[in-house]
Short mmCIF file of C-alpha atoms and ligand atoms in Angstrom, two decimals:
data_model
loop_
_atom_site.label_atom_id
_atom_site.label_comp_id
_atom_site.label_asym_id
_atom_site.label_seq_id
_atom_site.Cartn_x
_atom_site.Cartn_y
_atom_site.Cartn_z
CA MET A 114 84.77 215.42 76.63
CA ASP A 115 82.03 217.40 75.37
CA LYS A 116 82.01 217.04 72.03
CA LYS A 117 78.86 218.65 70.90
CA THR A 118 78.86 220.95 68.04
CA TYR A 119 77.07 224.36 68.13
CA THR A 120 75.78 226.11 64.99
CA GLY A 121 74.64 229.76 64.53
CA GLY A 122 74.58 232.63 61.92
CA CYS A 123 73.23 236.10 61.15
CA LEU A 124 69.77 237.35 60.23
CA CYS A 125 70.49 237.13 56.40
CA GLY A 126 71.88 233.60 56.68
CA SER A 127 75.21 234.55 54.81
CA VAL A 128 77.61 234.38 57.93
CA ARG A 129 77.65 230.98 59.75
CA PHE A 130 80.10 229.51 62.07
CA SER A 131 80.27 226.54 64.12
CA LEU A 132 81.84 225.99 67.77
CA SER A 133 82.98 222.32 68.25
CA GLY A 134 83.90 222.81 71.74
CA PRO A 135 82.31 223.50 75.62
CA VAL A 136 80.97 226.55 76.54
CA ASP A 137 83.29 228.22 79.19
CA VAL A 138 80.55 230.71 80.50
CA VAL A 139 77.51 232.84 79.36
CA ASN A 140 77.23 236.33 80.88
CA CYS A 141 74.91 239.16 80.38
CA CYS A 142 76.74 242.32 80.02
CA HIS A 143 75.51 245.52 80.94
CA CYS A 144 78.12 248.10 79.67
CA SER A 145 77.23 251.10 77.34
CA ARG A 146 79.32 249.53 74.92
CA CYS A 147 77.51 246.24 74.70
CA ARG A 148 73.83 248.45 74.97
CA ARG A 149 74.86 250.14 71.82
CA ARG A 150 76.41 247.52 69.27
CA THR A 151 73.35 245.40 70.06
CA GLY A 152 70.84 247.83 70.51
CA SER A 153 69.33 246.09 73.45
CA ALA A 154 69.27 246.64 77.15
CA TYR A 155 72.21 244.10 77.56
CA ALA A 156 74.43 242.00 75.34
CA THR A 157 74.11 237.89 76.04
CA ILE A 158 77.61 236.74 75.29
CA VAL A 159 79.07 233.02 75.18
CA HIS A 160 82.65 232.36 75.74
CA ALA A 161 84.66 229.43 74.62
CA ALA A 162 88.01 228.60 73.24
CA TYR A 163 88.64 230.44 70.10
CA SER A 164 90.49 227.05 68.73
CA HIS A 165 86.70 225.32 68.66
CA PHE A 166 85.61 228.11 66.59
CA GLN A 167 85.35 228.54 62.83
CA PHE A 168 83.48 230.56 60.44
CA THR A 169 81.81 227.96 58.03
CA GLU A 170 80.04 230.34 55.26
CA GLY A 171 80.18 233.98 54.51
CA GLU A 172 83.54 235.26 55.69
CA GLU A 173 83.76 237.73 53.29
CA ASN A 174 80.52 239.03 54.27
CA ILE A 175 82.15 240.31 57.62
CA VAL A 176 82.65 243.89 58.28
CA THR A 177 84.89 245.34 60.71
CA PHE A 178 84.02 248.76 62.26
CA ASN A 179 87.21 250.34 64.03
CA PRO A 180 89.67 246.94 63.98
CA ASP A 181 92.33 248.45 66.06
CA GLY A 182 90.25 250.36 68.70
CA TRP A 183 88.52 249.58 72.23
CA ASN A 184 85.21 249.44 71.09
CA SER A 185 86.14 247.43 67.63
CA ARG A 186 83.14 245.16 66.31
CA ARG A 187 82.39 242.88 63.65
CA PHE A 188 79.17 242.38 61.79
CA CYS A 189 77.42 241.15 58.29
CA GLY A 190 77.67 243.82 55.91
CA SER A 191 74.67 242.24 54.12
CA CYS A 192 72.10 242.31 57.54
CA GLY A 193 74.11 244.29 60.06
CA SER A 194 73.62 241.49 62.49
CA PRO A 195 76.54 241.81 65.25
CA LEU A 196 78.98 238.97 65.09
CA PRO A 197 81.84 237.26 67.23
CA GLY A 198 84.27 238.95 68.40
CA TRP A 199 87.59 236.95 69.13
CA ASP A 200 91.06 237.62 70.42
CA GLU A 201 93.84 234.61 68.96
CA GLU A 202 96.35 235.36 71.48
CA ASP A 203 93.83 234.49 74.34
CA ASP A 204 92.14 231.65 72.63
CA GLU A 205 89.10 233.07 73.47
CA VAL A 206 85.65 234.01 71.47
CA GLY A 207 82.77 236.00 72.63
CA ILE A 208 79.83 235.11 70.69
CA PRO A 209 76.42 236.64 70.96
CA ALA A 210 74.09 234.31 72.25
CA GLY A 211 71.12 235.21 69.93
CA LEU A 212 73.09 234.25 67.00
CA PHE A 213 72.91 230.64 67.70
CA ASP A 214 70.42 228.30 66.23
CA GLU A 215 68.47 225.95 68.11
CA GLY A 216 69.92 223.76 70.76
CA LEU A 217 72.03 226.37 72.91
CA ASP A 218 72.05 224.13 76.60
CA VAL A 219 73.65 226.53 78.15
CA SER A 220 72.05 229.68 79.89
CA PRO A 221 73.86 233.04 81.27
CA SER A 222 75.36 232.39 84.76
CA LEU A 223 76.20 236.18 85.56
CA HIS A 224 75.39 239.92 84.80
CA ILE A 225 78.53 242.18 84.63
CA MET A 226 78.83 246.13 84.63
CA THR A 227 75.67 246.44 86.24
CA ALA A 228 76.72 249.66 87.50
CA SER A 229 76.50 251.29 84.03
CA LYS A 230 73.34 249.23 83.36
CA ALA A 231 70.36 251.10 81.27
CA SER A 232 68.25 253.05 83.83
CA TRP A 233 65.27 251.97 82.01
CA HIS A 234 66.01 248.42 83.00
CA GLU A 235 65.36 246.60 85.85
CA ILE A 236 67.59 243.35 86.02
CA SER A 237 65.55 239.88 87.25
CA GLY A 238 66.29 236.56 88.13
CA ASN A 239 68.70 235.50 90.89
CA ILE A 240 72.22 234.54 89.07
CA PRO A 241 75.02 236.80 90.65
CA GLN A 242 75.31 240.84 89.48
CA TYR A 243 78.62 242.70 89.51
CA GLU A 244 78.94 246.09 89.33
CA GLU A 245 82.20 245.56 87.00
CA PHE A 246 83.72 242.15 86.88
CA PRO A 247 83.84 239.40 89.01
CA ASP A 248 87.52 239.44 91.30
CA ASP A 249 88.90 236.27 89.18
CA TRP A 250 88.45 237.65 85.85
ZN1 LIG B 1017 73.63 238.57 57.63
ZN1 LIG B 1018 80.11 245.28 77.44
#
């Protein structure tokens, strides 16, 4: 069993978290929603069990946009960094990969939602690409 603990946090350092279990998968999502919330060509998201995740500092600084909506997102109220989103029922957390401190030893294994990727972005590398989601998701 992987006992490694990963840590990370927002740009200003007020919100900090730890992940004390294995990473399930890291994906690159090219949907328009991820593009907007990151301001980037795509979002690189680390998926893991929510039961292995916890905020260690600054939880009171988390602002939630549209809490019950399909485009709900959380960010740091001080610096605006995008923060992890989770589903407690499904025991799943999605953590923007750029938030991790050094030492994340896993890398993306797939691109998803490539049918809606930015027209100005060309996907490189040779990990699998899916126009939407893989069949087994
Ligand atoms: Zn911050
Ligand atoms: Zn997306």
